[in-house]
Short mmCIF file of C-alpha atoms in Angstrom, two decimals:
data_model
loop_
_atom_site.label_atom_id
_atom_site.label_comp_id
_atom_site.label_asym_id
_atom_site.label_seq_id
_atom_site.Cartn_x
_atom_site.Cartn_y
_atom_site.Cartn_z
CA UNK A 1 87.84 24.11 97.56
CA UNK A 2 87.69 23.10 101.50
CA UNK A 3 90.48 20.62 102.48
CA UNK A 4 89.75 16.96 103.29
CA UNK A 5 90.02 16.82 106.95
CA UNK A 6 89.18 20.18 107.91
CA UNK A 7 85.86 20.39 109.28
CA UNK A 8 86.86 17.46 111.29
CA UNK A 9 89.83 19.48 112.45
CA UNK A 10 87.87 22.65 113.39
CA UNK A 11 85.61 20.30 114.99
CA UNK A 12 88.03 18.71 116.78
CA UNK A 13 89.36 21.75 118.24
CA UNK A 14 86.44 23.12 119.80
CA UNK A 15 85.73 19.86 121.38
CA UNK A 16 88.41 20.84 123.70
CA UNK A 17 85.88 23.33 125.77
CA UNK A 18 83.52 21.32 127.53
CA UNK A 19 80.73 23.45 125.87
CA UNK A 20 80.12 27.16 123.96
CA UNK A 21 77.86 29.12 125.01
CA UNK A 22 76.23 32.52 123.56
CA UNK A 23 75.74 35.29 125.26
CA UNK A 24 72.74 37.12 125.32
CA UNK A 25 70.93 38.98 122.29
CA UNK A 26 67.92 36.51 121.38
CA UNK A 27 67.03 35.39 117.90
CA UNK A 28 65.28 39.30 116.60
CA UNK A 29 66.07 41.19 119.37
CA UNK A 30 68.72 43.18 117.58
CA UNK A 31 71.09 43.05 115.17
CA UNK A 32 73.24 41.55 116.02
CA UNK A 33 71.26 38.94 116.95
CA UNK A 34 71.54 37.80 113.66
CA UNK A 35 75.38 37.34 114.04
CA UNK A 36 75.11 35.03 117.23
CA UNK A 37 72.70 32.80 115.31
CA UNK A 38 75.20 32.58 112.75
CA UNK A 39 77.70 31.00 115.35
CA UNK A 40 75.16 28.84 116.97
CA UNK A 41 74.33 27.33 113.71
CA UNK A 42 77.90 26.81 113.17
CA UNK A 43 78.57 25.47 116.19
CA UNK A 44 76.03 22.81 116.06
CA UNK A 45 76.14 21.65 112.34
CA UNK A 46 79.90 21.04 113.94
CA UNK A 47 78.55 19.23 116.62
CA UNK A 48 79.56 21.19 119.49
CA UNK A 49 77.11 21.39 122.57
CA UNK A 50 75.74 25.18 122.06
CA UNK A 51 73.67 27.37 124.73
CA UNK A 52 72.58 30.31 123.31
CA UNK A 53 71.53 32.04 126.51
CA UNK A 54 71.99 34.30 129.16
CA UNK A 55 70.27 33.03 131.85
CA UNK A 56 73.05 32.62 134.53
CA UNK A 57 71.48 30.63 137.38
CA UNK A 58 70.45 28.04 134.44
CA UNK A 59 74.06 28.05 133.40
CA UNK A 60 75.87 27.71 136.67
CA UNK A 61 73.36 24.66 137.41
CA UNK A 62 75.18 23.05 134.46
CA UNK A 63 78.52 24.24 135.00
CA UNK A 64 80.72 27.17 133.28
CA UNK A 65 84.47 25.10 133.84
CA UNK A 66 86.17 24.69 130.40
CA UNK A 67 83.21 26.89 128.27
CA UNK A 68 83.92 28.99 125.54
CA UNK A 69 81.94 32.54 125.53
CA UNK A 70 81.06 34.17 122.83
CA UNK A 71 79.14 37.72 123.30
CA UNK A 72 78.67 41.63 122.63
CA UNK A 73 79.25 44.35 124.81
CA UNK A 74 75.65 45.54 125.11
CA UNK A 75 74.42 41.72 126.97
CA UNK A 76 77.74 41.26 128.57
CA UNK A 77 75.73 41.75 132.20
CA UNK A 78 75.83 38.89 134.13
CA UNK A 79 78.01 37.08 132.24
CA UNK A 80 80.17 34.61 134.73
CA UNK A 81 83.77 34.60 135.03
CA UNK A 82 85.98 31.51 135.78
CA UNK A 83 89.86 30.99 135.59
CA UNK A 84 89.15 27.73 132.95
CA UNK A 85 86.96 29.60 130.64
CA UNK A 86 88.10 31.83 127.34
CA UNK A 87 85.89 34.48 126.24
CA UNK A 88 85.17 36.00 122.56
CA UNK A 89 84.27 39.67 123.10
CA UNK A 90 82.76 42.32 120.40
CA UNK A 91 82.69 45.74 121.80
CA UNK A 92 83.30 44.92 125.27
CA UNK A 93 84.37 47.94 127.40
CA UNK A 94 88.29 47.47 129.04
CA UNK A 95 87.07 47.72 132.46
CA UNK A 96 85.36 44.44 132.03
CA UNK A 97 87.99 42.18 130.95
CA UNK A 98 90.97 43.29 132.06
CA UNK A 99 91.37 40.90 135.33
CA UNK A 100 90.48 37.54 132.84
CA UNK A 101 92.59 39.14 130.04
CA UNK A 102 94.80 36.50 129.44
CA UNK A 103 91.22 34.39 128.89
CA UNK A 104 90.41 36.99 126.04
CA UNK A 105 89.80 37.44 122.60
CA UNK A 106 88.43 40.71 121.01
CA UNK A 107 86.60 40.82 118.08
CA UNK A 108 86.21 43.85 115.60
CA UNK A 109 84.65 43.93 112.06
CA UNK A 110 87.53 44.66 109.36
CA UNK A 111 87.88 48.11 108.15
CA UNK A 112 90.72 50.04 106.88
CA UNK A 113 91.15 51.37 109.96
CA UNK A 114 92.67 47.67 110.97
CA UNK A 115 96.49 47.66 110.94
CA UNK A 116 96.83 51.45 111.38
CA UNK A 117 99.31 53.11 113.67
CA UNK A 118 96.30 54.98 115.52
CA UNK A 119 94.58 51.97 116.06
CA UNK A 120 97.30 49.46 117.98
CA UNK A 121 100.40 50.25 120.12
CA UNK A 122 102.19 47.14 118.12
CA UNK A 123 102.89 45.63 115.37
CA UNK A 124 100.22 42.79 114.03
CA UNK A 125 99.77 40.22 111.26
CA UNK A 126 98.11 40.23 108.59
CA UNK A 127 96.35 37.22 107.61
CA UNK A 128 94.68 38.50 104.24
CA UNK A 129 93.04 40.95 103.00
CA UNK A 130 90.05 40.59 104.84
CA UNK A 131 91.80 40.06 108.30
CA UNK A 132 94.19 41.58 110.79
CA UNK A 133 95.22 40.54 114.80
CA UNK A 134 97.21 42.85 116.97
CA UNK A 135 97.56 43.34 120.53
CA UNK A 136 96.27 46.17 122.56
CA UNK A 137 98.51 47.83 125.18
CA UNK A 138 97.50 45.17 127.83
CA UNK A 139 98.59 42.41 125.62
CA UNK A 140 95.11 41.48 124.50
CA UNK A 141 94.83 40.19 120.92
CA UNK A 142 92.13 42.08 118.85
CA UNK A 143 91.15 40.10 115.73
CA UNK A 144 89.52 42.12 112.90
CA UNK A 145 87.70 40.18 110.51
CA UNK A 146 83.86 40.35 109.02
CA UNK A 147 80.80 38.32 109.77
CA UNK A 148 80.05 35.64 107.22
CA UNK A 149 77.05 34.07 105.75
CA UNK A 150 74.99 32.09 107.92
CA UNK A 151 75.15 28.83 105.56
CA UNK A 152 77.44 26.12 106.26
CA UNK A 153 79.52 24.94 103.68
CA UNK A 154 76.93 21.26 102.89
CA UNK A 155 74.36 24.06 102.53
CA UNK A 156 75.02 25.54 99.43
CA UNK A 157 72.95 24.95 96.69
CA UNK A 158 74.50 25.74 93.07
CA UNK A 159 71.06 24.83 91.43
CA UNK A 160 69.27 28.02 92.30
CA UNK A 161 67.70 28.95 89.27
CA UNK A 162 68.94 32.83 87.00
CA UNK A 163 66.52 35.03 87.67
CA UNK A 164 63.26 36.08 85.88
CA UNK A 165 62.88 39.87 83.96
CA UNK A 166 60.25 41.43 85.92
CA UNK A 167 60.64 40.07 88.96
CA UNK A 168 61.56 41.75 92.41
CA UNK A 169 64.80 43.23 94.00
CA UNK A 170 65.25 42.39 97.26
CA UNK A 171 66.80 44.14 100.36
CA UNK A 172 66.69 42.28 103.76
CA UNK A 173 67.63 44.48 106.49
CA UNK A 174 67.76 47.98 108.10
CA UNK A 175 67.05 51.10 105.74
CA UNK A 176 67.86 54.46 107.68
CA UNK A 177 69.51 58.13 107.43
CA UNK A 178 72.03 59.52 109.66
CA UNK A 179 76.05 59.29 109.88
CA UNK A 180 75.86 55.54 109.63
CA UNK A 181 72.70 55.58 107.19
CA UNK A 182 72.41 54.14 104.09
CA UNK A 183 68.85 55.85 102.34
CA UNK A 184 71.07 58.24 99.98
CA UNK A 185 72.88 55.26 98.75
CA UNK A 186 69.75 53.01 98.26
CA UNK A 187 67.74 55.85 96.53
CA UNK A 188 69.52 55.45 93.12
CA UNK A 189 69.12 51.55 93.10
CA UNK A 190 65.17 51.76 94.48
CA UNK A 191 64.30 54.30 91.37
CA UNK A 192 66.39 51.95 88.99
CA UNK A 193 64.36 49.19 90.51
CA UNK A 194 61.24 51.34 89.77
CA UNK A 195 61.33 52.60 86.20
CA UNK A 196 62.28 48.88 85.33
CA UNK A 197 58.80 47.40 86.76
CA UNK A 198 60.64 45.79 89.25
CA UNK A 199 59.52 45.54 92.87
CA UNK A 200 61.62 47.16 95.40
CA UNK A 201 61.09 44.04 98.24
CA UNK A 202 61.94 45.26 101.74
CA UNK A 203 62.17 42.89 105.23
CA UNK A 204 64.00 42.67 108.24
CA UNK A 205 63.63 40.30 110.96
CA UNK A 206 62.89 37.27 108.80
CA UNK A 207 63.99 33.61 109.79
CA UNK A 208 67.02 32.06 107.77
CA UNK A 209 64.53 29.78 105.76
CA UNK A 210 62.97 32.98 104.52
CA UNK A 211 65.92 35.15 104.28
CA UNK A 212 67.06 32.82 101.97
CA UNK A 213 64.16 31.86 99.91
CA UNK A 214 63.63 35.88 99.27
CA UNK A 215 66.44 36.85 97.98
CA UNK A 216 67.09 33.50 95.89
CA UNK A 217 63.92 33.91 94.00
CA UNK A 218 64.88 37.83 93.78
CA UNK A 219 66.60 38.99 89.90
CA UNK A 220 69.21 41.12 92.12
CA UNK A 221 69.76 41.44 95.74
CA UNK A 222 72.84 44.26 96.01
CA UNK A 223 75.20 44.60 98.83
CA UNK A 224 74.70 48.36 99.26
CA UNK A 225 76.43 50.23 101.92
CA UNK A 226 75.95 53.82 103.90
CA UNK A 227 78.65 56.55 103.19
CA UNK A 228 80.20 55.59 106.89
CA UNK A 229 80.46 52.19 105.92
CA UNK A 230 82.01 53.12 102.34
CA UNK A 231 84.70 55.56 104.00
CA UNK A 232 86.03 52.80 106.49
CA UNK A 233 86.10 49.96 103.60
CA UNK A 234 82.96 48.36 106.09
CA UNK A 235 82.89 44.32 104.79
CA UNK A 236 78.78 44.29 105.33
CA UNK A 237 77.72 40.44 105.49
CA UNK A 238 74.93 40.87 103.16
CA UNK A 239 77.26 40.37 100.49
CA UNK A 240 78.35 36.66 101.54
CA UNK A 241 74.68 36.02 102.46
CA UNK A 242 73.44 37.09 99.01
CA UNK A 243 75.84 35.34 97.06
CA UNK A 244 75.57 32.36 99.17
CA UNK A 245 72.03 32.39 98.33
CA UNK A 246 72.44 31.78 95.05
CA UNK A 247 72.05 36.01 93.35
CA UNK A 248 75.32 37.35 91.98
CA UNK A 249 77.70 39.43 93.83
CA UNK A 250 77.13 43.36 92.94
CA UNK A 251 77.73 45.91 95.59
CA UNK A 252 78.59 49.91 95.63
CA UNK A 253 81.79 49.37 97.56
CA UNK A 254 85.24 49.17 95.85
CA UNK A 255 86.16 47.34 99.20
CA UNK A 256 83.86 44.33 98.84
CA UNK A 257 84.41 43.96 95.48
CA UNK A 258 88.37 44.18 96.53
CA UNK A 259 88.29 40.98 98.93
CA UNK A 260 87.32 38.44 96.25
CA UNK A 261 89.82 36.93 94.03
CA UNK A 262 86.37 36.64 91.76
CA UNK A 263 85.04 39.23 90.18
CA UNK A 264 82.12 41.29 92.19
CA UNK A 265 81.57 44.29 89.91
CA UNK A 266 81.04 47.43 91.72
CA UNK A 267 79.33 51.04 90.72
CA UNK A 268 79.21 53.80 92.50
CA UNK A 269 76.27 54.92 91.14
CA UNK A 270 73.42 52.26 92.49
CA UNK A 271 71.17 53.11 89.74
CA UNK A 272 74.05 52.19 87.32
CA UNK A 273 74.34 49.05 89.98
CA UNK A 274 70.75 47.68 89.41
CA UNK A 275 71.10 47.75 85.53
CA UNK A 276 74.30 45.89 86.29
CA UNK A 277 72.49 43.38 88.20
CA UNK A 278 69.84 42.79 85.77
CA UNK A 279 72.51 42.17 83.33
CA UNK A 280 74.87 39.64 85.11
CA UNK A 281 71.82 37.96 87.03
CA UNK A 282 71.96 34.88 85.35
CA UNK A 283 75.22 34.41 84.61
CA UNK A 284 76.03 31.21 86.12
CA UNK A 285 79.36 30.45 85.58
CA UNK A 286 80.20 33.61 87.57
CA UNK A 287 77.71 33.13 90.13
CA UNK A 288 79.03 29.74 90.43
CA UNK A 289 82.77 31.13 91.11
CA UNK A 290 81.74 33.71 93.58
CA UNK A 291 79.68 31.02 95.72
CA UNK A 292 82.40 28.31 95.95
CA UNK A 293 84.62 31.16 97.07
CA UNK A 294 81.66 32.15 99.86
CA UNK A 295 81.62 28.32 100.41
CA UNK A 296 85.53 27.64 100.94
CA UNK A 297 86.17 31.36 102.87
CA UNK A 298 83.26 32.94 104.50
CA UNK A 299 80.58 30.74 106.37
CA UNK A 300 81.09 30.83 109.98
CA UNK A 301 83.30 27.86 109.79
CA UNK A 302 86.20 29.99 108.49
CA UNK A 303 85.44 32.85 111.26
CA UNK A 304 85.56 30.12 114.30
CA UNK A 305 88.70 28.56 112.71
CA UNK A 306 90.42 32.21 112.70
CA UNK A 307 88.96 32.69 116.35
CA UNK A 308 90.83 29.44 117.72
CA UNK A 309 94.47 30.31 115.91
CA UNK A 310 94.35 33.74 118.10
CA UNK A 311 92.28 32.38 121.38
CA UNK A 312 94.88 32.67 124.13
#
C-alpha cells in the first residue's frame, strides 16, 4: 500500500529545482523514448513544470539555474551545463561529466552484474533486490535500478475484465535476432499462440492509450526476454507495464519472477509459458496482488523517489 503523505513528499522534493527538463529523444524516435515519456508523465501528474526538449536556445531563453536534467547518452549534444543544475545520466560517456561530477547521477538498468567486484572500485548499498548504488572511481554515484510502468499510481484500474478463450496474445515492442535478440525465445510462445487459435498481436510505436487498451483486452501478454537479457537477470519493463494493465504476470525469466514478493510464474519453455497464461488469465485475486505491488513499487514515482535519495 503507498503511505499517506508520500506523493506529497516526492512532490515536495522536486519542487526544490526550479524546473525538470528532458533531454532529447522525442515521443517514437527510439526506444528509449518510451522511458523519457514515462518520467514526463510522472513528473507532471506530480505537478512539476516538465520540458521535454532539446532545443537549447529555447531553453536558455527560459533559464537553466536550479533545473534538474534527465537524459541518455546518445542526445546528450548540446545539453547546457551550469554550476546550480544536477543532472540524471543513462549511458553517458566519462569524458562528458567529469568537470560537473559532483552535479551527477548515473543511471544503469539492474542486472546481476550490479554489486559485482568487476563492476565498482567500492563498496555500495543495496536497497533491494531490484536496486543497487555505488560509486565509480571519481566518486560518482551509479544507481542501478529498472524502468517502471508508465501508469501512475491513481491510474490503475483493478476492474479490467479476465480474459476471453480465443482471443489474441499480445506483444508490444521490438522482435529481432542477434546477441541481444529475442526471436528464439518468442518462437515457442508464437506457435503455442498458434495451434490454440489465438492471434499472435504484434505493435511497436503505439501511444500509451493504445498500449494499454491492447494488451488489457489481450488473454496473455508475456514478459519474454532475449538470451542476453536472461544471462544478466535483465528486469525488462514490459513486465510492470503488462501487469499494470490489468493481464497477469508470466514471463520466461527466473529473475523477474524473483523481484516480486507475489507470485509471477515463470517457464523456460515459452510454449509451456502461453498454456500457463491461458490458465492463470483470469485469476483475479492474483492479478489483483501482482498490480497493487506494480502500484505501491514500480510506476515512475518509486524510480524518481530512488533518484532524489542518491542525487548529490
Amino acid at each position: 500500500m503507498l503511505q499517506a503523505g508520500w506523493v506529497d513528499d516526492l512532490s515536495a522534493r522536486l519542487r526544490s529545482f526550479r524546473r525538470v527538463v528532458v533531454w532529447g529523444h522525442p515521443w517514437g524516435s527510439h526506444t528509449h523514448s518510451y522511458v523519457h515519456a514515462g518520467f514526463v508523465h510522472a513528473l507532471r501528474a506530480l505537478g512539476i513544470e516538465t520540458l521535454w526538449t532539446d532545443d537549447r536556445a529555447a531553453l536558455e531563453r527560459l533559464g537553466i539555474t536550479q533545473t534538474l536534467f534527465i537524459t541518455e547518452g546518445q542526445v546528450v549534444g548540446d545539453l547546457p551545463r551550469d554550476p546550480t543544475c544536477r543532472y540524471v545520466l543513462h549511458n553517458v560517456a566519462r569524458d562528458w561529466y567529469l568537470d560537473v561530477a559532483g552535479q551527477v547521477l548515473l543511471l544503469q538498468t539492474h542486472t546481476v552484474d550490479a554489486g559485482s567486484d568487476e563492476t565498482h572500485s567500492s563498496s555500495g548499498e543495496r536497497l533491494n533486490s531490484y536496486t543497487y548504488a555505488a560509486s565509480d572511481g571519481d566518486g560518482v554515484v551509479c544507481l542501478y535500478q529498472p524502468w517502471a510502468t508508465d501508469l501512475v499510481p491513481d491510474e490503475f484500474d483493478f476492474t479490467v475484465p479476465p480474459h476471453e478463450l480465443g482471443a489474441y496474445a499480445a506483444w508490444i515492442g521490438t522482435i529481432g535476432g542477434g546477441k541481444f535478440g529475442n526471436e528464439e525465445e518468442l518462437a515457442g510462445f508464437r506457435a503455442a499462440a498458434a495451434g490454440a487459435g489465438a492471434e499472435f498481436v504484434h505493435r511497436t510505436g503505439l501511444s500509451r492509450e493504445a498500449h494499454r487498451a491492447l494488451v488489457a483486452g489481450s488473454a496473455v501478454a508475456p514478459a519474454i526476454v532475449g538470451s542476453w537479457q536472461l544471462c544478466k537477470g535483465y528486469l525488462p519493463c514490459r513486465v510492470f507495464k503488462n501487469v499494470s494493465y490489468g493481464r497477469v504476470g508470466i514471463t520466461n525469466s527466473p529473475a523477474v519472477a524473483s523481484i516480486f514478493e507475489q507470485e509471477v510464474p515463470w517457464r523456460a519453455d515459452t510454449a509451456e509459458l502461453f498454456a500457463l497464461g491461458i490458465e492463470l488469465g483470469d485469476r483475479r485475486e492474483l492479478i489483483a496482488a501482482q498490480m497493487r505491488e506494480v502500484q505501491a513499487r514500480h510506476t515512475f514515482f518509486n524510480r524518481l523517489e530512488t533518484i532524489l535519495r542518491y542525487l548529490p
